[in-house]
PDB file of C-alpha atoms in Angstrom:
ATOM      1  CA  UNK J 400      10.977  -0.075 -16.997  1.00  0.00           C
ATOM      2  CA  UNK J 401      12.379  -0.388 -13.480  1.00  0.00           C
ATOM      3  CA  UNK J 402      10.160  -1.488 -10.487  1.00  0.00           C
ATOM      4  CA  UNK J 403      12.198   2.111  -9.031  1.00  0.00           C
ATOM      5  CA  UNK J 404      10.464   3.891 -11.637  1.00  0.00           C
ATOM      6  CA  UNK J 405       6.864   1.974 -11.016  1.00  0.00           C
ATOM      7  CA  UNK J 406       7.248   2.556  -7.320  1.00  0.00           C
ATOM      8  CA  UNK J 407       7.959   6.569  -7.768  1.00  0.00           C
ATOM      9  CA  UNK J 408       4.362   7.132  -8.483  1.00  0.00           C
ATOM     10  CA  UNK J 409       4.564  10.101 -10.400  1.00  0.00           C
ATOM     11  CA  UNK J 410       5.531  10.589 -13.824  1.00  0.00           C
ATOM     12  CA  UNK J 411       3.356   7.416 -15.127  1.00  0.00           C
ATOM     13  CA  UNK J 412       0.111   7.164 -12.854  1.00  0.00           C
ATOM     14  CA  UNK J 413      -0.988   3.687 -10.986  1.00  0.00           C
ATOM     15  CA  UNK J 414      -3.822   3.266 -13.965  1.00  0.00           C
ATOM     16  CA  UNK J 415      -1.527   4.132 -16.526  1.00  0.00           C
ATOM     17  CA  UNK J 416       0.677   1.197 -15.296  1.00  0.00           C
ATOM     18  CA  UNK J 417      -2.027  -1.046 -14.935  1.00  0.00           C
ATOM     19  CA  UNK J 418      -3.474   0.306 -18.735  1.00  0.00           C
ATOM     20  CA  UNK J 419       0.008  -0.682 -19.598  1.00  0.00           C
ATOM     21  CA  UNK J 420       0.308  -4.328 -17.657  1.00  0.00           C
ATOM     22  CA  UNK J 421       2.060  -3.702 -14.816  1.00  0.00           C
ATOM     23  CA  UNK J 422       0.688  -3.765 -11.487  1.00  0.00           C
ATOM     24  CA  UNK J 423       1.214  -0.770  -8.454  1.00  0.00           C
ATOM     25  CA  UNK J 424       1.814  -2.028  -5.312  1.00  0.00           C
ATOM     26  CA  UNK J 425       1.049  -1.652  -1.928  1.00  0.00           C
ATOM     27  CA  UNK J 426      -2.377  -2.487   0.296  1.00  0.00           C
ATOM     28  CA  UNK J 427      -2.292  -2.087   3.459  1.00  0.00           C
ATOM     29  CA  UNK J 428      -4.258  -2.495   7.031  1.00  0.00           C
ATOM     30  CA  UNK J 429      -4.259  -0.709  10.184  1.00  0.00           C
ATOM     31  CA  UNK J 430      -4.998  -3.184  13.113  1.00  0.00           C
ATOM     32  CA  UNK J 431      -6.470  -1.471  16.383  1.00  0.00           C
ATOM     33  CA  UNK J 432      -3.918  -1.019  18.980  1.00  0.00           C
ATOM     34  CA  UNK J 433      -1.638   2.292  19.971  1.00  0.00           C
ATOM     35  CA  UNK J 434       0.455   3.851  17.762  1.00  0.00           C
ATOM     36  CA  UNK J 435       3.710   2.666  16.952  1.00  0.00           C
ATOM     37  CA  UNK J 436       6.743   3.408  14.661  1.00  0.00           C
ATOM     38  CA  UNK J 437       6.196   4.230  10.847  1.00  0.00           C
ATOM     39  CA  UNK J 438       7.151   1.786   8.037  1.00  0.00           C
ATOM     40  CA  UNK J 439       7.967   2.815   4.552  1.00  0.00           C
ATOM     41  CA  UNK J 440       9.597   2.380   1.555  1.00  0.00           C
ATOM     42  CA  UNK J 441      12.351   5.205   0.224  1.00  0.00           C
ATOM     43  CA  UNK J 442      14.512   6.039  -2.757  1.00  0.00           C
ATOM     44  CA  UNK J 443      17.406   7.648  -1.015  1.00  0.00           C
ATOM     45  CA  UNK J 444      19.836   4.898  -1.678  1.00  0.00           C
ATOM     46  CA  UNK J 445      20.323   3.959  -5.276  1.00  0.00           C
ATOM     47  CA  UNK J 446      17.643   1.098  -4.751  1.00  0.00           C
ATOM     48  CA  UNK J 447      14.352   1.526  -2.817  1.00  0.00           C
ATOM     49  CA  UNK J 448      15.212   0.106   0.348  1.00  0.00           C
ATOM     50  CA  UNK J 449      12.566  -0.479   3.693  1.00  0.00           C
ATOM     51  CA  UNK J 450      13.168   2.259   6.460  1.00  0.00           C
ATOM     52  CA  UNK J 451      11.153   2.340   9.809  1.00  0.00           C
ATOM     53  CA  UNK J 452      10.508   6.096  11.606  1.00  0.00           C
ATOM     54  CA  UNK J 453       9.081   7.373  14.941  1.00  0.00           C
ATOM     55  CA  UNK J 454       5.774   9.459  14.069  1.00  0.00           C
ATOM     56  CA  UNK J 455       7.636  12.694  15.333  1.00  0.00           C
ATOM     57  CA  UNK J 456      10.392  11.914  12.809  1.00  0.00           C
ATOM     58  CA  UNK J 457      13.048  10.909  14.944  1.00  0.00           C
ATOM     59  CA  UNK J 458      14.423   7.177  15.134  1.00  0.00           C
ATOM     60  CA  UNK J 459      15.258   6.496  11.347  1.00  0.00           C
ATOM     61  CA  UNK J 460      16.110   3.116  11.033  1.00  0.00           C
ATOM     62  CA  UNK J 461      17.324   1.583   7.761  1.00  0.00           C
ATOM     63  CA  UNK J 462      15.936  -1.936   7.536  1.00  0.00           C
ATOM     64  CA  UNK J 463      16.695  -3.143   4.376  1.00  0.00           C
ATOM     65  CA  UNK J 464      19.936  -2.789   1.791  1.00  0.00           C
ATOM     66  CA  UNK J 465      21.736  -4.517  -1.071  1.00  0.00           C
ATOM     67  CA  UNK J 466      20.686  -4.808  -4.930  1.00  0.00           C
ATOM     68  CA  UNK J 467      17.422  -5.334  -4.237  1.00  0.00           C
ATOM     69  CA  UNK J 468      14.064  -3.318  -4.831  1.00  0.00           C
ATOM     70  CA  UNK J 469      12.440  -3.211  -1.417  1.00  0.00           C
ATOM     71  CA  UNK J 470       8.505  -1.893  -1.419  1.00  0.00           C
ATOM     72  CA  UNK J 471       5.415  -1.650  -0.104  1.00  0.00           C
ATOM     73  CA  UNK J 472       5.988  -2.508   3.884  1.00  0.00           C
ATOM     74  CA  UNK J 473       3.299  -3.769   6.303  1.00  0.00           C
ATOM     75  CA  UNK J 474       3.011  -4.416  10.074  1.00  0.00           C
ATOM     76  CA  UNK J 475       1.413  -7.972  11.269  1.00  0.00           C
ATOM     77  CA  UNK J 476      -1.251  -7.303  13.904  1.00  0.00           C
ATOM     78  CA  UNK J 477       1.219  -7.855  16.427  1.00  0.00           C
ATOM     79  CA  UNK J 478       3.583  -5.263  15.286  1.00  0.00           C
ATOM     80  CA  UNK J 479       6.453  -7.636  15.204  1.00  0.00           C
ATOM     81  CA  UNK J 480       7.100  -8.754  11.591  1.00  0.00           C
ATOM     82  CA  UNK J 481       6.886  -6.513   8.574  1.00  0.00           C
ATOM     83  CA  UNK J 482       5.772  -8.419   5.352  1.00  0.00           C
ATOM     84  CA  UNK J 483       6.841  -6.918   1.893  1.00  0.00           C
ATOM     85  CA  UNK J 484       7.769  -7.713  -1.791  1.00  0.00           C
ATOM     86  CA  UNK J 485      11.401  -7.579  -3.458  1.00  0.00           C
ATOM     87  CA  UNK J 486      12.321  -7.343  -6.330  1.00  0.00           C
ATOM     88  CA  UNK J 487      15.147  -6.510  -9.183  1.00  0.00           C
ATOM     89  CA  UNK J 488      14.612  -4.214 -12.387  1.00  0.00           C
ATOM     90  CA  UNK J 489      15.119  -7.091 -14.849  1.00  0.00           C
ATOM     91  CA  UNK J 490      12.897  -9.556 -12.382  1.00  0.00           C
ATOM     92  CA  UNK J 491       9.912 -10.492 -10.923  1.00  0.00           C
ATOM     93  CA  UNK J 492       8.719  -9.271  -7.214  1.00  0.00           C
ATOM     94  CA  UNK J 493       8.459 -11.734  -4.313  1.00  0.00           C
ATOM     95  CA  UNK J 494       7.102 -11.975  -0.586  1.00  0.00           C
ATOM     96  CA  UNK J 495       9.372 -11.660   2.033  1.00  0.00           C
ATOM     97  CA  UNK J 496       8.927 -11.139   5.871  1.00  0.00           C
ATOM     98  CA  UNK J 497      11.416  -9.985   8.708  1.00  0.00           C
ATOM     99  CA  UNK J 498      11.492  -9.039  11.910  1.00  0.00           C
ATOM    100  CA  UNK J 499      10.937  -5.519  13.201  1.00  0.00           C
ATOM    101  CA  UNK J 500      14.332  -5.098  13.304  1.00  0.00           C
ATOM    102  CA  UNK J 501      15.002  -6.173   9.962  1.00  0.00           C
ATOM    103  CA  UNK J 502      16.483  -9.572  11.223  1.00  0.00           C
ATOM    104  CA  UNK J 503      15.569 -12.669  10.052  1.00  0.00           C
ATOM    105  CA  UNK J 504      14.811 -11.592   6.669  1.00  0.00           C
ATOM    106  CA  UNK J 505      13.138 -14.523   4.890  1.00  0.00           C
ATOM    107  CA  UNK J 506      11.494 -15.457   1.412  1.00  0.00           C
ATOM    108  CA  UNK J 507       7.613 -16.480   1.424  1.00  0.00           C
ATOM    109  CA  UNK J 508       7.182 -16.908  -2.616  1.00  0.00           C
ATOM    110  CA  UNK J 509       9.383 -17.834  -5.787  1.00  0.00           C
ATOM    111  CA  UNK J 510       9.117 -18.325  -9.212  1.00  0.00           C
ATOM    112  CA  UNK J 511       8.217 -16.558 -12.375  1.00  0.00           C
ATOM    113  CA  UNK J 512       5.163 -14.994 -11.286  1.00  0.00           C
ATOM    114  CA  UNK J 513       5.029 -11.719 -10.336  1.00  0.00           C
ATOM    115  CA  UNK J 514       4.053 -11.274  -6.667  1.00  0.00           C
ATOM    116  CA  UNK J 515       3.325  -8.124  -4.883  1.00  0.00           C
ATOM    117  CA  UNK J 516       1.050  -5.976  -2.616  1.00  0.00           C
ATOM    118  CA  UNK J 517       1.224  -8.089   0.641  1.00  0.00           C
ATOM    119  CA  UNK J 518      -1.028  -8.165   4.146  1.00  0.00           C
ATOM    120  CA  UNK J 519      -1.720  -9.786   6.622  1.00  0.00           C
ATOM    121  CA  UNK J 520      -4.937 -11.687   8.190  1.00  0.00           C
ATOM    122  CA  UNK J 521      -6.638 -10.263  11.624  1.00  0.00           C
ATOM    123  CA  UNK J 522      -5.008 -12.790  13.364  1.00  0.00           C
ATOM    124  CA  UNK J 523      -1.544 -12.615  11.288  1.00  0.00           C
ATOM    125  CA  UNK J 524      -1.619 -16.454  10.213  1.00  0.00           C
ATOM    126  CA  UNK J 525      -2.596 -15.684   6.447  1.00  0.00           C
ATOM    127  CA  UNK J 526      -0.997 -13.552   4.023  1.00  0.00           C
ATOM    128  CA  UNK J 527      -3.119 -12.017   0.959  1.00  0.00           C
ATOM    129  CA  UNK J 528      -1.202 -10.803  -2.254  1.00  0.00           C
ATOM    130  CA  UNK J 529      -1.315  -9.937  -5.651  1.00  0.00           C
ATOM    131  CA  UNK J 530       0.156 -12.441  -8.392  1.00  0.00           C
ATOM    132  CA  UNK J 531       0.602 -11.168 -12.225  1.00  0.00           C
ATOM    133  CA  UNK J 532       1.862 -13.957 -14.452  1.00  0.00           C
ATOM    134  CA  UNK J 533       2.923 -13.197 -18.259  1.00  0.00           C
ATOM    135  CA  UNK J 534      -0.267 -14.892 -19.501  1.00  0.00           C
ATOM    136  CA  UNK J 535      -2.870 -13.227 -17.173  1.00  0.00           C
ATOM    137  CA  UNK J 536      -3.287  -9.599 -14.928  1.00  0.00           C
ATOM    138  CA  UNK J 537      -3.163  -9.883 -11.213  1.00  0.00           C
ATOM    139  CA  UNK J 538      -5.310 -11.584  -9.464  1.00  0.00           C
ATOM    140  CA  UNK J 539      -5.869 -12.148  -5.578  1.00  0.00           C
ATOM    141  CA  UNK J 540      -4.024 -15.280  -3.636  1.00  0.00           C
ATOM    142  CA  UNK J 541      -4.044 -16.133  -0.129  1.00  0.00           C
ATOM    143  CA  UNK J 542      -1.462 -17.858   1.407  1.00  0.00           C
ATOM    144  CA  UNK J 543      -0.373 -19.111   5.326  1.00  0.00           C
ATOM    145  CA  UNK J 544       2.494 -16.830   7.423  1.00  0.00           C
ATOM    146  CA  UNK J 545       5.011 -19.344   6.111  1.00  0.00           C
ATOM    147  CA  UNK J 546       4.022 -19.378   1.995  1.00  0.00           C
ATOM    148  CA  UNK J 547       2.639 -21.982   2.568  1.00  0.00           C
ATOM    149  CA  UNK J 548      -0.819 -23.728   0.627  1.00  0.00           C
ATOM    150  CA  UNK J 549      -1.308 -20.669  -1.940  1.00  0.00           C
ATOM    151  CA  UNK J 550      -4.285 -20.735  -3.521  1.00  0.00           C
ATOM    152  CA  UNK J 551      -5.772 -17.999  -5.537  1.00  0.00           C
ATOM    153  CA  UNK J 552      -8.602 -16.041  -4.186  1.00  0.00           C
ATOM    154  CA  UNK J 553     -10.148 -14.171  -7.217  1.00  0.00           C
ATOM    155  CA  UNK J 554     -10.045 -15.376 -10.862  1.00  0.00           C
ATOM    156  CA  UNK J 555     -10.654 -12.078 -13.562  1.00  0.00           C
ATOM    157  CA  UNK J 556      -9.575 -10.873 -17.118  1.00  0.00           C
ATOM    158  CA  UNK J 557      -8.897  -7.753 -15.235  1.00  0.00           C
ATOM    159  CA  UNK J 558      -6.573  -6.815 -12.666  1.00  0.00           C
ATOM    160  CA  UNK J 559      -7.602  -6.814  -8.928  1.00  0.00           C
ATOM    161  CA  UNK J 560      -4.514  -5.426  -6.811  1.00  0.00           C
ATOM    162  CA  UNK J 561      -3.652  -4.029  -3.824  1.00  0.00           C
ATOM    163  CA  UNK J 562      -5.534  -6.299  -1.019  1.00  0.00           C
ATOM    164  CA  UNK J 563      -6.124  -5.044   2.755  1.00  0.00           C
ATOM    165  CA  UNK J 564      -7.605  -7.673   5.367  1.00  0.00           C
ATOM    166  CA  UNK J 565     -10.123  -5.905   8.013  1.00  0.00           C
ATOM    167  CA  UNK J 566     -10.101  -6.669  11.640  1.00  0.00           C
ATOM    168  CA  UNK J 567     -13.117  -7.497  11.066  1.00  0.00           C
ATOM    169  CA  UNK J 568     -11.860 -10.694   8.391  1.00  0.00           C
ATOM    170  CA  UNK J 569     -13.112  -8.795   5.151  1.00  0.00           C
ATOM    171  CA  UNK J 570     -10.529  -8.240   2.496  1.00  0.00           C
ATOM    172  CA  UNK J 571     -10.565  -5.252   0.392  1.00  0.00           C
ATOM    173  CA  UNK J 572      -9.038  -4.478  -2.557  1.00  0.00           C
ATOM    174  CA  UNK J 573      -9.040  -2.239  -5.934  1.00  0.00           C
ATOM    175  CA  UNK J 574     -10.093  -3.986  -9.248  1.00  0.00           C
ATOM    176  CA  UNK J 575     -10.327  -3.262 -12.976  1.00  0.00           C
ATOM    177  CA  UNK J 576     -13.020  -5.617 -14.147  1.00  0.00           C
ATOM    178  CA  UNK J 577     -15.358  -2.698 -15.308  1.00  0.00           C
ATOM    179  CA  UNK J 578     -12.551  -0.886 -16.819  1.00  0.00           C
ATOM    180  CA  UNK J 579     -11.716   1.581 -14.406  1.00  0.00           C
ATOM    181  CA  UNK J 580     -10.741   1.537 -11.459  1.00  0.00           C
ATOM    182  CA  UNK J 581     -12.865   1.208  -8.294  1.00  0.00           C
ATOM    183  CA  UNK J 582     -12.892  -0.138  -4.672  1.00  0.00           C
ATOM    184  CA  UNK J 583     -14.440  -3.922  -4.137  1.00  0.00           C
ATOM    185  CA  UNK J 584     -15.083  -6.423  -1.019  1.00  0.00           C
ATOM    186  CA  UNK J 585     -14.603  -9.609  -0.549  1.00  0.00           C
ATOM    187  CA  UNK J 586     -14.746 -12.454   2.084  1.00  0.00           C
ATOM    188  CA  UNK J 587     -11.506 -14.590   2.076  1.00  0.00           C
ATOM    189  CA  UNK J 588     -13.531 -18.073   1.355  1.00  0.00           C
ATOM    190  CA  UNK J 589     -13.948 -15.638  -2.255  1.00  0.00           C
ATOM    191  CA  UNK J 590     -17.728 -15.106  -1.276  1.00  0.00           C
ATOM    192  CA  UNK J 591     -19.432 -11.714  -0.727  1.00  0.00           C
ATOM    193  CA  UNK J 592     -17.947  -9.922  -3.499  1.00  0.00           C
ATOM    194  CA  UNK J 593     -19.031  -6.491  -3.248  1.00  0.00           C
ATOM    195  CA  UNK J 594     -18.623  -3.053  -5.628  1.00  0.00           C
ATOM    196  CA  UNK J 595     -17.857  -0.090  -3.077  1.00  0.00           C
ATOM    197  CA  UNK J 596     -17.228   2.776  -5.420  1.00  0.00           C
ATOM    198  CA  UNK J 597     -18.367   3.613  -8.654  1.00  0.00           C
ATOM    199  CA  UNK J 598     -16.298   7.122  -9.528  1.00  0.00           C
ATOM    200  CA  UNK J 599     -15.276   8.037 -12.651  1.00  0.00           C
ATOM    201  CA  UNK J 600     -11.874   8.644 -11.342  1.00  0.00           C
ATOM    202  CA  UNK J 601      -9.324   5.504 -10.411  1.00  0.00           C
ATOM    203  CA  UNK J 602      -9.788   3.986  -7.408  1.00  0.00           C
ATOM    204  CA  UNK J 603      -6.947   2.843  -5.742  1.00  0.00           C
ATOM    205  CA  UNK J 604      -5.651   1.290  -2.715  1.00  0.00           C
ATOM    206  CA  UNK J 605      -7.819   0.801  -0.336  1.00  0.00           C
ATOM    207  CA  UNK J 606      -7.338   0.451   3.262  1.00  0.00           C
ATOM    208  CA  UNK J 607      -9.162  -0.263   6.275  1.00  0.00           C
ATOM    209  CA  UNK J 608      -9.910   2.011   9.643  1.00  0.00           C
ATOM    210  CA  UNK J 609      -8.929  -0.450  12.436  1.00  0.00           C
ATOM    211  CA  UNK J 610     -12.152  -1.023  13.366  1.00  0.00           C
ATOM    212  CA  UNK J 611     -13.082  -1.930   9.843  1.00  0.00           C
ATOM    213  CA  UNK J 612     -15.906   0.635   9.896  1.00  0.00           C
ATOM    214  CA  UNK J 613     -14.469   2.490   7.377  1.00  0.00           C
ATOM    215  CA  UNK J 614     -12.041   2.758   4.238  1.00  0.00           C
ATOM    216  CA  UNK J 615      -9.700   5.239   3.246  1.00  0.00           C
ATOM    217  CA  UNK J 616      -8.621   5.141  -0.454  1.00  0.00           C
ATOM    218  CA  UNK J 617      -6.682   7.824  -3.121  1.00  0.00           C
ATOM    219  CA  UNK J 618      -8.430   8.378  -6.368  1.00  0.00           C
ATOM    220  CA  UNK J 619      -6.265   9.037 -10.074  1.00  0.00           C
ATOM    221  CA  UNK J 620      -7.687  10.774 -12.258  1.00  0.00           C
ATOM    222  CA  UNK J 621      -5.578  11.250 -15.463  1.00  0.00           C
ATOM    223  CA  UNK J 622      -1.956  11.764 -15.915  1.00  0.00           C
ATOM    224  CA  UNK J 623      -1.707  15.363 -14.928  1.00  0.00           C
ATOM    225  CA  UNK J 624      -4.820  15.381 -12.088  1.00  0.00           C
ATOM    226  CA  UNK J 625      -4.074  15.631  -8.421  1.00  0.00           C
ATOM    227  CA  UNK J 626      -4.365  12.420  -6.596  1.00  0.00           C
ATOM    228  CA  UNK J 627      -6.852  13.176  -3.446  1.00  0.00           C
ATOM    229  CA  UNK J 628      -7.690  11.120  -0.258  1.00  0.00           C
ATOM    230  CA  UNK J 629     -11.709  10.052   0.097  1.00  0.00           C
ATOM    231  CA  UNK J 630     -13.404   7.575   2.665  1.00  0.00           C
ATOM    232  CA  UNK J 631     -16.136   5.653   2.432  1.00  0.00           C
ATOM    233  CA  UNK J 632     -17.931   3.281   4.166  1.00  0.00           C
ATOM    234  CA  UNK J 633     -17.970  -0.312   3.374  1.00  0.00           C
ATOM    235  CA  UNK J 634     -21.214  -0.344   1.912  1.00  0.00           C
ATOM    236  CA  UNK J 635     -20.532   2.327  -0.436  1.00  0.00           C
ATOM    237  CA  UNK J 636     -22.640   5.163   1.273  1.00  0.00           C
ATOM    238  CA  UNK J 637     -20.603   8.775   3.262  1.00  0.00           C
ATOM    239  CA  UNK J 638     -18.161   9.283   0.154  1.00  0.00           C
ATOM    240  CA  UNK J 639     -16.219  12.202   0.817  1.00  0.00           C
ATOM    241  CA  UNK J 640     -13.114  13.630  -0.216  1.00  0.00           C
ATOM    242  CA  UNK J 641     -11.118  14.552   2.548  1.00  0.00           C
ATOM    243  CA  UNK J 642      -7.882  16.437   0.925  1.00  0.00           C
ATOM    244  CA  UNK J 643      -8.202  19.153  -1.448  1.00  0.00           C
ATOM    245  CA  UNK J 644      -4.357  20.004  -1.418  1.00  0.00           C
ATOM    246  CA  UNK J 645      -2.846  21.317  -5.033  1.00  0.00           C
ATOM    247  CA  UNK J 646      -0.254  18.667  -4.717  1.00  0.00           C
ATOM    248  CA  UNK J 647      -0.360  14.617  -4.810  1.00  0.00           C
ATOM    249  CA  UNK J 648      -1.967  13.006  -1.752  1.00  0.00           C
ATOM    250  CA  UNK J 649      -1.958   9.086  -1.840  1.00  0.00           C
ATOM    251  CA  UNK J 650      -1.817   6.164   0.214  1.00  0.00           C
ATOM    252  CA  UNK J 651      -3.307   7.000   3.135  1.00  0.00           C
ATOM    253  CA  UNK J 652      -3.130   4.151   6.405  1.00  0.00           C
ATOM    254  CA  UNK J 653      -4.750   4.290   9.234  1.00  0.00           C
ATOM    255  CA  UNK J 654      -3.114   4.865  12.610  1.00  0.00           C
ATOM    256  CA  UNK J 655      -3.810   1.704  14.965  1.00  0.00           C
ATOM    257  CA  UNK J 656      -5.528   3.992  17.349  1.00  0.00           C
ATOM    258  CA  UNK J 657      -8.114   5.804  14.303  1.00  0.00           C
ATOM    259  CA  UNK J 658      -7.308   9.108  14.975  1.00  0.00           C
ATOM    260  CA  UNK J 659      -4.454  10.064  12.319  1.00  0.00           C
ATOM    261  CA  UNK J 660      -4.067   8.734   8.776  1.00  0.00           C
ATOM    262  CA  UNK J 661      -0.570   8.508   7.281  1.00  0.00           C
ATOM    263  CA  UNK J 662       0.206   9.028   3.565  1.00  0.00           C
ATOM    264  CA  UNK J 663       2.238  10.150   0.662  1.00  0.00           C
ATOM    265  CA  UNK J 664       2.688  13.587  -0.212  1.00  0.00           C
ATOM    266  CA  UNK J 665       4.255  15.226  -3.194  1.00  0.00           C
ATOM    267  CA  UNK J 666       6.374  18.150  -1.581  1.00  0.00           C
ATOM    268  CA  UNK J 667       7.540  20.546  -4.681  1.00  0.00           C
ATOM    269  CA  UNK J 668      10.995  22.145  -4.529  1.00  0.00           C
ATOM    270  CA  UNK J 669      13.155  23.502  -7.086  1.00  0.00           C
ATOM    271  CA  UNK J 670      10.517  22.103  -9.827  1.00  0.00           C
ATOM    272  CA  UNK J 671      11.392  18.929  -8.600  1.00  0.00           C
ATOM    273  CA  UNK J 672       8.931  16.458  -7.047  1.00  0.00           C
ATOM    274  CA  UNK J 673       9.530  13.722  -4.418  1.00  0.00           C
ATOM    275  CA  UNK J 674       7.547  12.722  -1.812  1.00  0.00           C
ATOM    276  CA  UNK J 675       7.554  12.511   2.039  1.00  0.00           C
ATOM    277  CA  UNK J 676       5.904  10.786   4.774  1.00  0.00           C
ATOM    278  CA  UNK J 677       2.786  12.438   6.194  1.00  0.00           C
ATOM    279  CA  UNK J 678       0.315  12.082   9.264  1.00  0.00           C
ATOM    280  CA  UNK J 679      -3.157  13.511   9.074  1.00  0.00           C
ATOM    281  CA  UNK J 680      -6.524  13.410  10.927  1.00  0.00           C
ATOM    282  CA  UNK J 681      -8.925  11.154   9.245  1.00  0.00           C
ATOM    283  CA  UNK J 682     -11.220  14.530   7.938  1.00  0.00           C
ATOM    284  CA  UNK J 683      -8.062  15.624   6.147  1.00  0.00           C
ATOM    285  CA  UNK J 684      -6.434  18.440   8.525  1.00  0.00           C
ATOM    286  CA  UNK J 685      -3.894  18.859  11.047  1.00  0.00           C
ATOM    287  CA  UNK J 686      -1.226  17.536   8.718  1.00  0.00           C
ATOM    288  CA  UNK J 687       1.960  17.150  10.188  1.00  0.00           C
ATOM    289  CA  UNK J 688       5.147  16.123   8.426  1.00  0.00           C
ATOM    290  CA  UNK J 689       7.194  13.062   9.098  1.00  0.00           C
ATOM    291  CA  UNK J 690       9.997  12.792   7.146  1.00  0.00           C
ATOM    292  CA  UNK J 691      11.894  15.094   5.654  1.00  0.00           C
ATOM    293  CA  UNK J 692      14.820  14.606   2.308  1.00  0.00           C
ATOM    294  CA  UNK J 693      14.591  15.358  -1.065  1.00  0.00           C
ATOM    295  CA  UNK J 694      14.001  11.421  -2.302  1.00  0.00           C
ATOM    296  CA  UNK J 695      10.628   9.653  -2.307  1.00  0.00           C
ATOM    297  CA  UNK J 696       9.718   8.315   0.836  1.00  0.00           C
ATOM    298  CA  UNK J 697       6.431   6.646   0.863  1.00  0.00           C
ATOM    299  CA  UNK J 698       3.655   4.067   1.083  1.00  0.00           C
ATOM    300  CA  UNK J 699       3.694   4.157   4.769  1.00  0.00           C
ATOM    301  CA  UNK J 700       2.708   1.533   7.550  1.00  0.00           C
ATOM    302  CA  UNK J 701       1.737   2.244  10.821  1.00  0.00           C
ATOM    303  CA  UNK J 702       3.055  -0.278  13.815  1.00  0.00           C
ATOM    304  CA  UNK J 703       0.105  -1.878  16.170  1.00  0.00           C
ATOM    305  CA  UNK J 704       1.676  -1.705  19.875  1.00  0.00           C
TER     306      UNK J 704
END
């Protein structure tokens, strides 16, 4: 199966992948600041490549190309490197980093291991990530900017993917030690850990408000369900589903300002689905549409200016 086809997120679900060994990507944080340009990945080209986007749609900007599968995008605090993994449908993923322009394009990680789901520290000198071997699932690692001194931050049977570092220094992330799916804290010294949710639907990919207040997350349900937005608060308390659309809604990121959340909608035409890139207000209305093609564009980042 193709990292294309993983990445698609729709005919096989993110906890069918994971029931099946393979771990979804993306985890993301918003950092405070004002609202810049829109990172995400897209299938228009015949590999998923990185594109950046003004929020009103305008300013498409194709940022990476070649063989390559390009996912799962995210702005450093500063807003002036993206971080993101790569990899090829008969390969393993790796970290990379580039400019905002797409110069400078450089690799973090190597080897056999799988590596994916990248972001960055508060103050954008540590990079968290998942790493999926062939003898174990995913587990958490933490490593400087550069690659540099890797060292793995959680140690389960079960998967834990899809990592987001607060402003506030607190790492989230979405785990599978109980056997679903469900949102979980943790310090980055691997201290604190901390159950958020405990749904009977999938959990997945948490991310944090940009004040860390607050987490924004999609739940899965089965393989024909809806995927819905919810927040909660850190300490597991003010639940609440915030889209109640009859088509996919999923990884949501917060604007660097807090007042719009952008995601991944499934946009049905011709009894096709893709996806496009969407902005929202945190309490799920207002939604406003970004980008507009008949490919999947998604798992959005939103640029701290």
């Amino acid at each position: 199966m193709t990292k294309r086809f993983r990445a698609r997120a729709g005919a096989v679900g993110a906890a069918g992948m994971l029931a099946m060994g393979m771990t979804p990507g993306i985890a993301h944080a918003a950092f405070p600041g004002a609202n810049g340009r829109i990172v995400f990945e897209s299938g228009r080209t015949d590999e998923f490549d990185i594109y950046s986007v003004k929020p009103d749609g305008t300013g498409l900007t194709q940022l990476t190309g070649g063989l390559a599968e390009d996912h799962r995008p995210r702005w450093s605090p500063d807003g002036q490197r993206i971080v993101w993994w790569r990899g090829f449908s008969d390969g393993p993923g790796n970290i990379w980093v580039m400019d905002a322009d797409g110069a400078d394009q450089t690799r973090l990680t190597s080897g056999s291991a799988d590596d994916e789901d990248p972001a960055w520290s508060p103050n954008g000198q540590r990079i968290v990530f998942s790493r999926a071997t062939a003898s174990r699932a995913a587990d958490l690692w933490i490593m400087d900017a550069d690659g540099g001194h890797q060292h793995r931050l959680t140690t389960n049977a079960a998967a834990d993917v899809a990592p987001s570092w607060s402003s506030t220094n607190v790492i989230v992330f979405s785990s599978f030690r109980t056997g679903n799916g469900d949102v979980y804290t943790i310090h980055p010294d691997g201290t604190a850990l901390h159950r958020v949710t405990h749904q009977a639907p999938t959990d997945l990919y948490p991310d944090w408000s940009p004040n860390g207040s607050k987490l924004a997350f999609f739940t899965e349900g089965n393989l024909t369900s809806k995927r819905e937005i919810w927040t909660v608060l850190p300490n597991g308390t003010h639940l609440t589903q915030v889209t109640h659309n009859n088509v996919d809604d999923s990884f949501p990121s917060w604007s660097p300002a807090g007042g719009r959340i952008v995601l991944q909608r499934d946009v049905r035409q011709h009894d096709l689905d893709f996806y496009d890139v969407w902005t929202m207000k945190p309490n799920g209305t207002d939604f406003e549409r970004v980008t507009h093609d008949a490919f999947t564009d998604g798992v959005p980042n939103w640029q701290p200016v």
